[in-house]
mmCIF file of C-alpha atoms in Angstrom:
data_model
loop_
_atom_site.group_PDB
_atom_site.id
_atom_site.type_symbol
_atom_site.label_atom_id
_atom_site.label_comp_id
_atom_site.label_asym_id
_atom_site.label_seq_id
_atom_site.Cartn_x
_atom_site.Cartn_y
_atom_site.Cartn_z
ATOM 1 C CA MET A 84 24.091 20.556 3.879
ATOM 2 C CA THR A 85 25.345 23.662 5.576
ATOM 3 C CA SER A 86 26.992 22.896 8.870
ATOM 4 C CA ALA A 87 25.159 23.961 11.994
ATOM 5 C CA GLY A 88 26.408 26.320 14.626
ATOM 6 C CA PRO A 89 27.321 25.537 18.215
ATOM 7 C CA THR A 90 24.620 27.193 20.297
ATOM 8 C CA GLY A 91 20.877 26.721 20.610
ATOM 9 C CA GLU A 92 18.760 29.802 20.191
ATOM 10 C CA SER A 93 14.997 30.011 20.237
ATOM 11 C CA GLY A 94 13.590 32.241 17.847
ATOM 12 C CA GLU A 95 11.896 9.580 -21.154
ATOM 13 C CA SER A 96 10.126 8.560 -23.435
ATOM 14 C CA GLU A 97 11.597 9.637 -26.825
ATOM 15 C CA GLY A 98 10.571 13.160 -27.710
ATOM 16 C CA ARG A 99 9.617 13.983 -24.123
ATOM 17 C CA PRO A 100 11.802 15.294 -21.327
ATOM 18 C CA ARG A 101 12.915 12.770 -18.744
ATOM 19 C CA ARG A 102 10.702 12.868 -15.669
ATOM 20 C CA SER A 103 12.324 13.786 -12.418
ATOM 21 C CA ALA A 104 11.673 12.250 -9.049
ATOM 22 C CA LEU A 105 10.456 15.665 -7.926
ATOM 23 C CA SER A 106 7.751 15.560 -10.605
ATOM 24 C CA ASP A 107 6.580 12.254 -9.180
ATOM 25 C CA ILE A 108 6.414 13.748 -5.702
ATOM 26 C CA ALA A 109 4.481 16.725 -7.015
ATOM 27 C CA GLU A 110 1.889 14.530 -8.712
ATOM 28 C CA GLN A 111 1.230 12.882 -5.373
ATOM 29 C CA THR A 112 0.834 16.157 -3.514
ATOM 30 C CA ILE A 113 -1.118 18.531 -5.754
ATOM 31 C CA LEU A 114 -4.266 19.748 -4.048
ATOM 32 C CA ARG A 115 -7.537 19.743 -5.955
ATOM 33 C CA ALA A 116 -11.234 19.795 -5.175
ATOM 34 C CA GLY A 117 -14.335 18.183 -6.675
ATOM 35 C CA ASP A 118 -13.306 14.549 -6.438
ATOM 36 C CA GLU A 119 -14.388 13.707 -2.922
ATOM 37 C CA PRO A 120 -16.903 10.852 -2.655
ATOM 38 C CA SER A 121 -20.515 11.824 -2.063
ATOM 39 C CA PRO A 122 -22.573 10.141 0.689
ATOM 40 C CA ASP A 123 -24.342 7.867 -1.837
ATOM 41 C CA GLY A 124 -21.026 6.375 -2.970
ATOM 42 C CA GLY A 125 -20.698 8.439 -6.160
ATOM 43 C CA THR A 126 -18.301 11.316 -6.620
ATOM 44 C CA ALA A 127 -18.770 15.014 -6.137
ATOM 45 C CA SER A 128 -19.121 15.399 -9.905
ATOM 46 C CA GLY A 129 -22.366 13.427 -9.813
ATOM 47 C CA THR A 130 -21.112 10.113 -11.170
ATOM 48 C CA GLU A 131 -23.391 7.208 -10.265
ATOM 49 C CA PRO A 132 -21.910 4.560 -7.936
ATOM 50 C CA HIS A 133 -20.585 1.421 -9.609
ATOM 51 C CA HIS A 134 -21.916 -1.948 -8.581
ATOM 52 C CA ASP A 135 -19.453 -4.221 -10.350
ATOM 53 C CA SER A 136 -16.202 -5.223 -8.680
ATOM 54 C CA ARG A 137 -14.069 -2.927 -10.808
ATOM 55 C CA GLY A 138 -16.312 0.032 -10.095
ATOM 56 C CA LEU A 139 -16.314 -0.743 -6.401
ATOM 57 C CA ALA A 140 -12.534 -0.926 -6.347
ATOM 58 C CA GLU A 141 -12.313 2.418 -8.137
ATOM 59 C CA ALA A 142 -14.790 3.981 -5.718
ATOM 60 C CA ASN A 143 -12.833 2.648 -2.741
ATOM 61 C CA GLU A 144 -9.603 4.014 -4.158
ATOM 62 C CA ALA A 145 -11.199 7.411 -4.790
ATOM 63 C CA ALA A 146 -12.449 7.466 -1.196
ATOM 64 C CA ARG A 147 -9.007 6.508 0.109
ATOM 65 C CA LEU A 148 -7.319 9.249 -1.897
ATOM 66 C CA ALA A 149 -9.905 11.806 -0.795
ATOM 67 C CA ALA A 150 -9.344 10.883 2.847
ATOM 68 C CA HIS A 151 -5.588 11.135 2.311
ATOM 69 C CA ARG A 152 -6.001 14.629 0.850
ATOM 70 C CA ARG A 153 -8.078 15.698 3.819
ATOM 71 C CA ARG A 154 -5.404 14.457 6.225
ATOM 72 C CA PHE A 155 -2.718 16.238 4.229
ATOM 73 C CA ARG A 156 -4.677 19.507 4.181
ATOM 74 C CA ALA A 157 -5.168 19.241 7.921
ATOM 75 C CA ARG A 158 -1.455 18.740 8.537
ATOM 76 C CA LEU A 159 -0.565 21.549 6.133
ATOM 77 C CA GLY A 160 -2.948 23.883 7.935
ATOM 78 C CA GLU A 161 -1.535 22.884 11.306
ATOM 79 C CA PHE A 162 1.988 23.534 10.065
ATOM 80 C CA ARG A 163 1.067 27.001 8.817
ATOM 81 C CA ARG A 164 -0.647 27.968 12.074
ATOM 82 C CA ASN A 165 2.133 26.919 14.436
ATOM 83 C CA ARG A 166 5.645 27.986 15.207
ATOM 84 C CA VAL A 167 8.355 25.603 14.049
ATOM 85 C CA LEU A 168 12.092 25.457 14.652
ATOM 86 C CA VAL A 169 14.293 26.271 11.654
ATOM 87 C CA PRO A 170 17.996 25.489 12.232
ATOM 88 C CA TYR A 171 20.608 27.777 10.736
ATOM 89 C CA GLY A 172 24.336 27.885 10.248
ATOM 90 C CA GLU A 173 27.021 30.279 11.424
ATOM 91 C CA ASN A 174 26.405 32.459 8.378
ATOM 92 C CA GLY A 175 22.824 32.982 9.525
ATOM 93 C CA ALA A 176 21.310 31.109 6.572
ATOM 94 C CA ALA A 177 18.685 28.444 7.172
ATOM 95 C CA LEU A 178 19.976 24.904 6.761
ATOM 96 C CA THR A 179 18.898 23.124 3.598
ATOM 97 C CA VAL A 180 19.511 19.787 1.901
ATOM 98 C CA GLU A 181 19.488 19.052 -1.826
ATOM 99 C CA LEU A 182 17.386 16.052 -2.808
ATOM 100 C CA GLN A 183 15.617 14.958 -5.989
ATOM 101 C CA GLY A 184 16.359 18.107 -7.911
ATOM 102 C CA ALA A 185 15.268 20.589 -5.264
ATOM 103 C CA ARG A 186 16.423 22.299 -2.127
ATOM 104 C CA TRP A 187 14.570 21.517 1.066
ATOM 105 C CA LEU A 188 14.336 23.716 4.092
ATOM 106 C CA LEU A 189 14.428 21.838 7.374
ATOM 107 C CA ALA A 190 11.744 22.576 9.958
ATOM 108 C CA PHE A 191 11.011 20.820 13.239
ATOM 109 C CA THR A 192 7.904 20.848 15.383
ATOM 110 C CA ASP A 193 9.869 20.906 18.640
ATOM 111 C CA GLU A 194 13.333 20.500 20.138
ATOM 112 C CA ALA A 195 12.857 16.742 20.577
ATOM 113 C CA ALA A 196 12.281 16.334 16.830
ATOM 114 C CA LEU A 197 15.376 18.391 16.101
ATOM 115 C CA ALA A 198 17.368 16.269 18.565
ATOM 116 C CA ARG A 199 16.230 13.057 16.836
ATOM 117 C CA PHE A 200 17.426 14.466 13.520
ATOM 118 C CA ALA A 201 20.771 15.394 15.078
ATOM 119 C CA ARG A 202 21.167 11.861 16.456
ATOM 120 C CA ALA A 203 20.325 10.344 13.077
ATOM 121 C CA ARG A 204 23.140 12.424 11.582
ATOM 122 C CA GLY A 205 25.558 11.450 14.335
ATOM 123 C CA GLU A 206 25.693 15.069 15.489
ATOM 124 C CA ALA A 207 23.852 14.850 18.798
ATOM 125 C CA ASP A 208 26.836 16.007 20.874
ATOM 126 C CA ARG A 209 26.577 19.580 19.668
ATOM 127 C CA THR A 210 23.813 22.069 20.146
ATOM 128 C CA TRP A 211 22.124 23.543 17.132
ATOM 129 C CA ARG A 212 21.218 27.139 16.415
ATOM 130 C CA TYR A 213 17.613 27.581 15.415
ATOM 131 C CA ARG A 214 14.889 30.174 15.104
ATOM 132 C CA ALA A 215 11.238 29.755 16.077
ATOM 133 C CA VAL A 216 9.247 30.835 13.013
ATOM 134 C CA TRP A 217 5.603 30.617 12.011
ATOM 135 C CA GLY A 218 5.108 27.767 9.550
ATOM 136 C CA ALA A 219 3.261 30.125 7.206
ATOM 137 C CA ALA A 220 6.351 32.349 7.096
ATOM 138 C CA VAL A 221 8.548 29.354 6.225
ATOM 139 C CA LEU A 222 6.370 28.574 3.193
ATOM 140 C CA ASP A 223 5.478 32.106 2.117
ATOM 141 C CA ALA A 224 8.809 33.844 2.718
ATOM 142 C CA GLY A 225 11.479 31.244 3.458
ATOM 143 C CA VAL A 226 10.831 29.141 0.359
ATOM 144 C CA PRO A 227 11.069 32.102 -2.072
ATOM 145 C CA ALA A 228 14.232 33.310 -0.361
ATOM 146 C CA VAL A 229 15.963 29.940 -0.711
ATOM 147 C CA ALA A 230 14.664 29.394 -4.259
ATOM 148 C CA ALA A 231 16.152 32.750 -5.281
ATOM 149 C CA GLU A 232 19.634 31.705 -4.200
ATOM 150 C CA PRO A 233 21.919 30.760 -7.119
ATOM 151 C CA GLY A 234 22.653 27.110 -7.677
ATOM 152 C CA ALA A 235 25.986 25.399 -8.079
ATOM 153 C CA GLU A 236 28.587 27.388 -9.984
ATOM 154 C CA GLY A 237 26.308 30.402 -10.002
ATOM 155 C CA GLY A 238 23.613 28.740 -12.095
ATOM 156 C CA ALA A 239 19.896 29.217 -11.683
ATOM 157 C CA GLY A 240 18.427 28.480 -8.301
ATOM 158 C CA LEU A 241 16.525 25.316 -7.460
ATOM 159 C CA LEU A 242 12.931 24.886 -6.473
ATOM 160 C CA CYS A 243 12.497 24.715 -2.729
ATOM 161 C CA GLY A 244 10.211 22.680 -0.491
ATOM 162 C CA VAL A 245 10.117 21.951 3.220
ATOM 163 C CA LEU A 246 10.906 18.771 5.154
ATOM 164 C CA VAL A 247 9.142 18.715 8.498
ATOM 165 C CA ASP A 248 10.691 16.545 11.235
ATOM 166 C CA ALA A 249 13.097 14.986 8.759
ATOM 167 C CA GLY A 250 14.440 12.460 11.262
ATOM 168 C CA ASP A 251 11.035 10.975 12.082
ATOM 169 C CA GLY A 252 10.327 8.748 9.091
ATOM 170 C CA GLU A 253 6.596 8.255 8.502
ATOM 171 C CA ARG A 254 5.731 10.748 11.226
ATOM 172 C CA GLY A 255 7.441 13.508 9.290
ATOM 173 C CA LEU A 256 5.926 15.476 6.447
ATOM 174 C CA VAL A 257 7.038 16.463 2.947
ATOM 175 C CA LEU A 258 5.815 19.835 1.680
ATOM 176 C CA PRO A 259 7.011 19.930 -1.928
ATOM 177 C CA PRO A 260 7.136 23.037 -4.103
ATOM 178 C CA VAL A 261 3.713 22.789 -5.734
ATOM 179 C CA VAL A 262 0.757 25.144 -6.072
ATOM 180 C CA GLY A 263 -1.331 25.175 -2.932
ATOM 181 C CA ILE A 264 1.702 24.728 -0.699
ATOM 182 C CA VAL A 265 4.302 27.297 -1.765
ATOM 183 C CA PRO A 266 3.707 30.597 -3.611
ATOM 184 C CA ASP A 267 2.673 29.918 -7.214
ATOM 185 C CA ALA A 268 5.702 31.675 -8.706
ATOM 186 C CA TYR A 269 7.999 29.206 -6.914
ATOM 187 C CA ALA A 270 5.991 26.036 -7.589
ATOM 188 C CA LEU A 271 6.920 23.159 -9.852
ATOM 189 C CA ASN A 272 3.497 23.379 -11.505
ATOM 190 C CA GLY A 273 3.184 27.158 -11.205
ATOM 191 C CA PRO A 274 2.665 29.629 -14.050
ATOM 192 C CA ALA A 275 6.354 30.581 -14.191
ATOM 193 C CA THR A 276 7.679 27.014 -14.458
ATOM 194 C CA ASP A 277 7.878 24.468 -17.275
ATOM 195 C CA THR A 278 6.871 21.015 -16.065
ATOM 196 C CA ASP A 279 5.206 17.815 -17.230
ATOM 197 C CA ALA A 280 3.554 17.291 -13.861
ATOM 198 C CA ASP A 281 -0.150 16.437 -14.033
ATOM 199 C CA ALA A 282 -1.844 19.343 -12.341
ATOM 200 C CA ASP A 283 -5.134 17.457 -12.006
ATOM 201 C CA GLY A 284 -4.130 14.394 -10.062
ATOM 202 C CA GLY A 285 -2.477 13.054 -7.009
ATOM 203 C CA THR A 286 -2.773 13.210 -3.307
ATOM 204 C CA GLY A 287 -0.988 14.731 -0.384
ATOM 205 C CA GLU A 288 1.893 12.496 0.533
ATOM 206 C CA GLU A 289 3.492 12.307 3.944
ATOM 207 C CA ARG A 290 7.186 11.787 4.295
ATOM 208 C CA ARG A 291 8.205 8.145 3.907
#
């Protein structure tokens, strides 16, 4: 992780490639429609409700996943509509961490969240430089900018997602680089990438 500055400023199976942890995250976060439960207990595709125990369990799970997606979409929308704090280093570049095969921009909903992250890192005694940026700009412009940066030893850049309130455990949020969150060209499951992620499944997943 790039070091922060001193002043606060507002502003495998055989024959198949080995799956990465990032692919697993993506499968849990891909947004899709048409699978929400209908009021009669079936699904939006018109499937009749099941009355046996297995069918009931499947229906309950589908409803749980649909509710989870709705919560995720709501939080994603809230992030895009609000200003967030993006810390940066002395070189002016936004701070990132590398985790599970990707870079992650750090964004915080307020100064208290940033302070909790600083304490968790044992760096609470110094102030941090940050910019106040619209969340939409972080995803639509910040992610492509970081993803375009060369990787280690000048190699190809890494995919980039966003960690929101990274020091807050379950209250934080993971916005991985998948279609529906970041621009398609910079997404794990986008048209310009080669991935074994299942583009038809999963649910929005909050940071754990």
